[in-house]
Tab-separated table of C-alpha atoms in Angstrom:
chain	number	residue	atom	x	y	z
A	182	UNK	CA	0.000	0.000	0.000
A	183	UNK	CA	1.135	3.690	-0.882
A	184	UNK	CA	1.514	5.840	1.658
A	185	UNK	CA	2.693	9.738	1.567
A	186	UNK	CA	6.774	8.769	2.210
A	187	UNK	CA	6.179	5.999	-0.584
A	188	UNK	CA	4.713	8.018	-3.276
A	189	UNK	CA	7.658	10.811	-2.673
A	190	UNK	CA	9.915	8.218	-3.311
A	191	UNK	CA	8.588	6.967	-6.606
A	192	UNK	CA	10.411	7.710	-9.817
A	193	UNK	CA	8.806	8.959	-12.583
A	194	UNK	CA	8.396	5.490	-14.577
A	195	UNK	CA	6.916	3.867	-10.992
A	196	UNK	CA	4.732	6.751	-10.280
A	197	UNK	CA	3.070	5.554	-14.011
A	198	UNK	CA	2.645	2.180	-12.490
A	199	UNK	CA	0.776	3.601	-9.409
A	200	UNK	CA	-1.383	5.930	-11.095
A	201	UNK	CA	-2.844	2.588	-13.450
A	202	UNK	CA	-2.976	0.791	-10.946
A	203	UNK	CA	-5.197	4.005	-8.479
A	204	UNK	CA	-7.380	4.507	-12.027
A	205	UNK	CA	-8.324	1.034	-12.118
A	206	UNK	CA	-9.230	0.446	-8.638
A	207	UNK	CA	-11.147	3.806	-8.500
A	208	UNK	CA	-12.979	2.663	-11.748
A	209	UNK	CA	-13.967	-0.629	-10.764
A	210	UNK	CA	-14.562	0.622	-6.874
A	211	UNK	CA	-17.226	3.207	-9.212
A	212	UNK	CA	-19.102	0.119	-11.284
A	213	UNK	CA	-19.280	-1.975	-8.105
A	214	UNK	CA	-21.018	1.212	-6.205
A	215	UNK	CA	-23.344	1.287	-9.531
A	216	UNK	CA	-24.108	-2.697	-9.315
A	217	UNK	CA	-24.494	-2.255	-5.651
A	218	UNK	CA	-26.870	0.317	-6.237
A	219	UNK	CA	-29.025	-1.884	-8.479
A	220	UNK	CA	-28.765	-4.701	-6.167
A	221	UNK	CA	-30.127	-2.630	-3.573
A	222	UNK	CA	-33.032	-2.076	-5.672
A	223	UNK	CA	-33.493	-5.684	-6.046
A	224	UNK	CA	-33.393	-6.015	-2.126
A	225	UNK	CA	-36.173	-3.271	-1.952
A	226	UNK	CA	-38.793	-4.594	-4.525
A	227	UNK	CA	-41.746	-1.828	-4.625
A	228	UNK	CA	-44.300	-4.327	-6.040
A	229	UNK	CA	-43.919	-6.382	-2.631
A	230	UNK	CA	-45.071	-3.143	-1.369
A	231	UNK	CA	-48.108	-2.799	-2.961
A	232	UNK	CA	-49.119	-6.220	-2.635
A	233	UNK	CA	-48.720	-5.470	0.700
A	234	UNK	CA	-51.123	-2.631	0.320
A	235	UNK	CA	-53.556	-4.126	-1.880
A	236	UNK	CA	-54.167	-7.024	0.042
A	237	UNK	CA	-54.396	-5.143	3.183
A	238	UNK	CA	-57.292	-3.092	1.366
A	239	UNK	CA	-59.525	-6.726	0.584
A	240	UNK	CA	-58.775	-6.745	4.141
A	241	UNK	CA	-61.067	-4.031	4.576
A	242	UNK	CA	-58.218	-1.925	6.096
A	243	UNK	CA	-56.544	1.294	5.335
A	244	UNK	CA	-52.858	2.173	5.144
A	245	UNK	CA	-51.237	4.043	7.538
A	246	UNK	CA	-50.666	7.506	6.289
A	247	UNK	CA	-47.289	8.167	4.930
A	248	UNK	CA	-46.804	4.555	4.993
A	249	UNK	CA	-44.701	3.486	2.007
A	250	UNK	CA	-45.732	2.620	-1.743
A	251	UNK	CA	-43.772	1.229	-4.380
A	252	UNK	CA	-42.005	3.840	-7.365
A	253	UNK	CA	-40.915	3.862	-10.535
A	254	UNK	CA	-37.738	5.248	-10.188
A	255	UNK	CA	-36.649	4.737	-14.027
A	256	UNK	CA	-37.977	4.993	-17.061
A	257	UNK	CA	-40.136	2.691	-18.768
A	258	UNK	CA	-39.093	-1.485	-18.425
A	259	UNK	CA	-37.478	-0.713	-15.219
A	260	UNK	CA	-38.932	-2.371	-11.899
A	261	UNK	CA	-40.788	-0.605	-9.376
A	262	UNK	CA	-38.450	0.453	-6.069
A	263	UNK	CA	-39.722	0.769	-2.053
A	264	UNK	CA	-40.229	4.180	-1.856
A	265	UNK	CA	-37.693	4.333	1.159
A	266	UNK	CA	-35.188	2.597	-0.165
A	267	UNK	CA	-33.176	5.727	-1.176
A	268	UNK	CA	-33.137	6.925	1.926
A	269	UNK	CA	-31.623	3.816	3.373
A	270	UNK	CA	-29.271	4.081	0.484
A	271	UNK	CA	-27.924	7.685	0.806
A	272	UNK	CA	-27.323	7.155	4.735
A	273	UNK	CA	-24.601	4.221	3.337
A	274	UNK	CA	-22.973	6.289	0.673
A	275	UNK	CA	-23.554	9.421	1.999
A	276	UNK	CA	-25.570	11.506	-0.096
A	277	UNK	CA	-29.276	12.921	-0.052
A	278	UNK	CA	-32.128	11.157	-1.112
A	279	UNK	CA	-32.459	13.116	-4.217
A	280	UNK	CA	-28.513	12.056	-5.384
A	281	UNK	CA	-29.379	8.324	-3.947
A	282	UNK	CA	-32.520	7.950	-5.939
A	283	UNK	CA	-30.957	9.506	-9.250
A	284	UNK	CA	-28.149	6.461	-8.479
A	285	UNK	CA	-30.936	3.782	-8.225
A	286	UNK	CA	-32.758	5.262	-11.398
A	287	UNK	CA	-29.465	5.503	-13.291
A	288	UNK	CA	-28.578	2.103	-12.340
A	289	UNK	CA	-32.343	0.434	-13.287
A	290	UNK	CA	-31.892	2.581	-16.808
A	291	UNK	CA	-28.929	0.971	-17.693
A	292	UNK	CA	-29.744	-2.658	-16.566
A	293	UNK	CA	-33.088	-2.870	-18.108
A	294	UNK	CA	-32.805	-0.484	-20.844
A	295	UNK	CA	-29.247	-0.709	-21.960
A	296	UNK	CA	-27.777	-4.786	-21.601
A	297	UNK	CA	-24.584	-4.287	-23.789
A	298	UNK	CA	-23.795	-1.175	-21.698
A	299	UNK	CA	-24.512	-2.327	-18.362
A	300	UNK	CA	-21.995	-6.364	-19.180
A	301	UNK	CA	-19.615	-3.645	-20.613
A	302	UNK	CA	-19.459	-1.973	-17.288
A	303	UNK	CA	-19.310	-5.315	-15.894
A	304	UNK	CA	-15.941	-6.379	-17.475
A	305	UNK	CA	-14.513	-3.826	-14.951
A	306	UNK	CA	-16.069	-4.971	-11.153
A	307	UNK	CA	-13.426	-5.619	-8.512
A	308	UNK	CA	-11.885	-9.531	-8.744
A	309	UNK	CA	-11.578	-11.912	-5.544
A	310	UNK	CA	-7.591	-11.237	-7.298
A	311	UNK	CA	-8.219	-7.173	-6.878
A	312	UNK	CA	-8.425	-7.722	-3.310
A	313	UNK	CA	-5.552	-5.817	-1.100
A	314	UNK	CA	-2.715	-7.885	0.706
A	315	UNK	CA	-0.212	-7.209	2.995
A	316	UNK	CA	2.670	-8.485	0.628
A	317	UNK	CA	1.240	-12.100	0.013
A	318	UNK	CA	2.719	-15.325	0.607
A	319	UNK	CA	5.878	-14.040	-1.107
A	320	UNK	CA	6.689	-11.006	1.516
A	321	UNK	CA	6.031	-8.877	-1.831
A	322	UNK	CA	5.040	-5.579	-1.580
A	323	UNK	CA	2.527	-3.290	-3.488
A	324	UNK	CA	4.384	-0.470	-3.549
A	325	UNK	CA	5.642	0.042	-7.324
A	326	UNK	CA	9.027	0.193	-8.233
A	327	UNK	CA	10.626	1.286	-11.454
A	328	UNK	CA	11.021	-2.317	-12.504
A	329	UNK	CA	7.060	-2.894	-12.642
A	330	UNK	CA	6.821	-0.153	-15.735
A	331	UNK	CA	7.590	-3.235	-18.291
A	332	UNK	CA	5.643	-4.582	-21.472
A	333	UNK	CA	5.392	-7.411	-19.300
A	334	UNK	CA	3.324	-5.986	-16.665
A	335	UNK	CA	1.566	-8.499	-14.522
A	336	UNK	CA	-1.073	-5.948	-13.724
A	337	UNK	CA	-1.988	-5.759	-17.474
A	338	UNK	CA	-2.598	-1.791	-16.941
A	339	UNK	CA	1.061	-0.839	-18.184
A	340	UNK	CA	0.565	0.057	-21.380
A	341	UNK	CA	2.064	3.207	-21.524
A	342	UNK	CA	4.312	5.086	-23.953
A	343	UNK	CA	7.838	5.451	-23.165
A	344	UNK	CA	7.040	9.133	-22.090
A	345	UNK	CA	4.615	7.497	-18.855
A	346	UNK	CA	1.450	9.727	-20.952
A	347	UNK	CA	-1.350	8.478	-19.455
A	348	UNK	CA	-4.610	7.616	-21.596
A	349	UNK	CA	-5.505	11.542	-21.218
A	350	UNK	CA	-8.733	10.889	-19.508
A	351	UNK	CA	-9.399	13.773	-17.395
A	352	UNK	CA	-12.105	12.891	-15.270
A	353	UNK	CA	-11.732	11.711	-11.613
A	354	UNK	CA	-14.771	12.498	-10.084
A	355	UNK	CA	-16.877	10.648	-8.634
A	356	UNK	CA	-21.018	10.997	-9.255
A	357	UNK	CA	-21.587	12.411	-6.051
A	358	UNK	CA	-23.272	15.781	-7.191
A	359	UNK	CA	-26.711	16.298	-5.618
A	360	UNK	CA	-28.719	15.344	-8.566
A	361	UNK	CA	-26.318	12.294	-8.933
A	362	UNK	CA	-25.044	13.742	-12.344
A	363	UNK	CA	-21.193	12.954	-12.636
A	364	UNK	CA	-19.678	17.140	-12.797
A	365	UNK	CA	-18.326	18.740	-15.951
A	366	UNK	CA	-15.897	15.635	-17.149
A	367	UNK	CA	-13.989	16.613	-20.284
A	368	UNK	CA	-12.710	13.486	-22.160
A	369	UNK	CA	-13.148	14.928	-25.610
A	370	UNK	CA	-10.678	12.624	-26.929
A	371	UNK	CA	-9.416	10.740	-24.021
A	372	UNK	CA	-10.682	7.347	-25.376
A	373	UNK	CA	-10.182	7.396	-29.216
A	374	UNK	CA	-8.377	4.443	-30.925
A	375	UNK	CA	-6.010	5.844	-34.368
A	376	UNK	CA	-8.519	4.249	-36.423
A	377	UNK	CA	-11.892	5.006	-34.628
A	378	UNK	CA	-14.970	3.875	-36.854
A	379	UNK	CA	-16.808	5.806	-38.884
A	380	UNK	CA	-19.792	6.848	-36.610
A	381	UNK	CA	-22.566	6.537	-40.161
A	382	UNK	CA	-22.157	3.155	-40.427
A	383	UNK	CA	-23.621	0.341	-37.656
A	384	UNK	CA	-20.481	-1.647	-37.484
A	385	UNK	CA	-17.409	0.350	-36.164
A	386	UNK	CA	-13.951	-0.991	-37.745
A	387	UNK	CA	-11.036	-2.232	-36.213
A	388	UNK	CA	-9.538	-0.338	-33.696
A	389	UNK	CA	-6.436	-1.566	-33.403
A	390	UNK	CA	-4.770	-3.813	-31.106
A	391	UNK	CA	-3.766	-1.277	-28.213
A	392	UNK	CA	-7.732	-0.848	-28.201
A	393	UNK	CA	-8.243	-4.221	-26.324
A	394	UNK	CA	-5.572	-4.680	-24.225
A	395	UNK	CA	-6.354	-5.963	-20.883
A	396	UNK	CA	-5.467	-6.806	-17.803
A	397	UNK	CA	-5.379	-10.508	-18.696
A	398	UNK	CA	-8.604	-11.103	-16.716
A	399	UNK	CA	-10.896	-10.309	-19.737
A	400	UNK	CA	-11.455	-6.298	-18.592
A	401	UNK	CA	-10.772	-3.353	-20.743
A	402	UNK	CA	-7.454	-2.144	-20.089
A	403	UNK	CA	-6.247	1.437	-20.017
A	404	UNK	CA	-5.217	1.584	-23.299
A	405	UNK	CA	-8.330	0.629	-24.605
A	406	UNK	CA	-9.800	3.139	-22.062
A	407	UNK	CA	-11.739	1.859	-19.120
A	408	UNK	CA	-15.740	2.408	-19.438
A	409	UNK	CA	-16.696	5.070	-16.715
A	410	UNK	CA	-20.084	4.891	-15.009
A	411	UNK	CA	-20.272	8.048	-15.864
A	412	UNK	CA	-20.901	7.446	-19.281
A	413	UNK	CA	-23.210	4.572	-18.632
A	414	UNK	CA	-25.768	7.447	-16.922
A	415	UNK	CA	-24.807	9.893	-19.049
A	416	UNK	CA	-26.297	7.680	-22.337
A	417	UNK	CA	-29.101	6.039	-19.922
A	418	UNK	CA	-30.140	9.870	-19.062
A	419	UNK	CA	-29.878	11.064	-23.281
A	420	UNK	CA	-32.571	8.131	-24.015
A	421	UNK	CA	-34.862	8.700	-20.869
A	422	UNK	CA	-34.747	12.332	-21.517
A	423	UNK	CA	-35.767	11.574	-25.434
A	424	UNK	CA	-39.001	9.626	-24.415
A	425	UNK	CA	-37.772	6.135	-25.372
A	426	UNK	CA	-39.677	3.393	-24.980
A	427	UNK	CA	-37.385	0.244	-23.515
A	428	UNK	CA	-37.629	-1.745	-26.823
A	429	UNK	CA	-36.212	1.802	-28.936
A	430	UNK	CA	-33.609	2.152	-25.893
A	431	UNK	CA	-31.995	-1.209	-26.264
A	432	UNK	CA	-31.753	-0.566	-30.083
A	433	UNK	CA	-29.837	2.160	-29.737
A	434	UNK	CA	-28.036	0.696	-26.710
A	435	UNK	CA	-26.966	-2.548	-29.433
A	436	UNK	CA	-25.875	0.119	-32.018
A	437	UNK	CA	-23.993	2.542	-29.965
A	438	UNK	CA	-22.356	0.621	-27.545
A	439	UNK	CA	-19.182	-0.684	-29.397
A	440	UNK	CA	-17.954	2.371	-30.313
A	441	UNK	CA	-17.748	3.571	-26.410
A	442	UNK	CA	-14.067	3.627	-25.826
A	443	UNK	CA	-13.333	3.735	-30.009
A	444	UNK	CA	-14.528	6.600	-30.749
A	445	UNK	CA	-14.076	10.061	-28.682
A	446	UNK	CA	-16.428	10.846	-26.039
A	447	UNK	CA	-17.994	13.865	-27.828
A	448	UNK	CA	-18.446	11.990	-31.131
A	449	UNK	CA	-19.953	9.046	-29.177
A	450	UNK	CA	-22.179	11.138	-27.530
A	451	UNK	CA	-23.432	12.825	-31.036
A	452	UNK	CA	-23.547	9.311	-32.025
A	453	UNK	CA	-25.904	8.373	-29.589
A	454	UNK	CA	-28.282	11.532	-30.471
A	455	UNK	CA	-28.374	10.127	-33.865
A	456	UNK	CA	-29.169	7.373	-32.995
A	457	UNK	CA	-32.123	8.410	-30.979
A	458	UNK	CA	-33.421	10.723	-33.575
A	459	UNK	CA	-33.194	7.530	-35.786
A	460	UNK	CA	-35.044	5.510	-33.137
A	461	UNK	CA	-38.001	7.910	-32.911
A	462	UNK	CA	-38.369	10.708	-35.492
A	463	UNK	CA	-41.166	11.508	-34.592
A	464	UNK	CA	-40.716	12.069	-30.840
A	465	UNK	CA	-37.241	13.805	-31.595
């Protein structure tokens, strides 16, 4: 583990090593927060809740005032959520209901309304081999050293030019804002392969070999740009906003989705819009 005596110490070509190695645990600490999130809905199912309600009324009974009913928190195909739940939510992550329940509808969006998306942010959850040691059975330590910054790299995130550039991806924060958006991130960019596809056609082109590499485990590596769940809400948010229907979502969720991390992030957004437009003329 770094600490602020190690990271003084670290040479330029180690201080590369650390910095893939904080990216990719702060991205994959982000998608597991987002899975959590949808789990959470799972664990708070809002059509238990009216059940609960409706069979209490062919009791003959009332509900309590205030008592809870079960929301919609997403758009349409997503499940109904416990109307409390967010508020149970936001006291773990700490954040206000209105943040916690933009995370849950977020999260819903892109399960039910965007698959490829939501297995693309999947490729990048934590591994039982992500998990923090004290130095192993080998008395190793984490703490990088200019020797780890290799083509070799066991880590599978070195794959850096010989100048330690990073991928240029800009944005570090974290979607805490109170309406749960992710900030102003500016990746214009940041994520483009040299051949990125040519966003009229519906099957992008090769982008190269840098654009897959991996940390061995089947994940996105940096070079090929780690999805951000950023993104994910960001594209969930453009079709819920639009008016889609769940069927016209996943369309242009199957369409869209291989170019994230191909092509830049302002052309894949514009991408997207298309798409949409194409998806419902009439409502765009």
């Amino acid at each position: 583990m770094l600490d602020t005596v190690a990271i003084a110490e670290l040479d330029g070509a180690a201080a590369c090593v650390a910095l893939d190695r904080a990216r990719s645990v702060l991205v994959a600490a982000e998608a597991a927060e987002f899975f959590l999130a949808a789990h959470w809905a799972d664990l708070h199912p809002g059509e238990a809740v009216e059940e609960e309600r409706r069979a209490r009324r062919r009791r003959g009974g009332r509900s309590p005032r205030g008592s809870e009913r079960g929301r919609q928190l997403g758009a349409d195909g997503t499940p109904l959520v416990a109307e409390f739940a967010p508020m149970e939510l936001g006291v773990h992550l700490g954040m206000g209901y209105v943040a916690a329940a933009t995370l849950l509808r977020d999260a819903l969006n892109v399960r039910h309304r965007h698959p490829a998306l939501w297995a693309t942010l999947g490729r990048v959850l934590p591994t039982p081999n992500d998990t923090p040691s004290d130095g192993g059975s080998d008395g190793g330590s984490d703490t990088p050293t200019a020797s780890d910054d290799t083509s070799g790299n066991s880590d599978g995130n070195g794959d850096r030019g010989s100048d330690g550039s990073s991928d240029g991806s800009s944005d570090g924060s974290s979607d805490r804002a109170s309406d749960g958006s992710s900030g102003t991130e500016s990746t214009d960019g940041a994520c483009a392969a040299d051949s990125a596809p040519d966003a009229s056609t519906d099957e992008p082109a090769d982008p190269g070999p840098d654009a897959s590499a991996g940390s061995g485990d089947g994940r996105v590596g940096l070079a090929g740009c780690l999805p951000r769940v950023w993104q994910a809400r960001m594209v969930a948010r453009m079709c819920a906003d639009a008016g889609l229907d769940a069927d016209r979502a996943r369309w242009v969720d199957e369409v869209t989705t291989p170019y994230l991390g191909v092509l830049p992030w302002g052309r894949f957004q514009a991408l997207v819009a298309a798409r949409i437009i194409e998806a419902d003329p009439e409502e765009a």
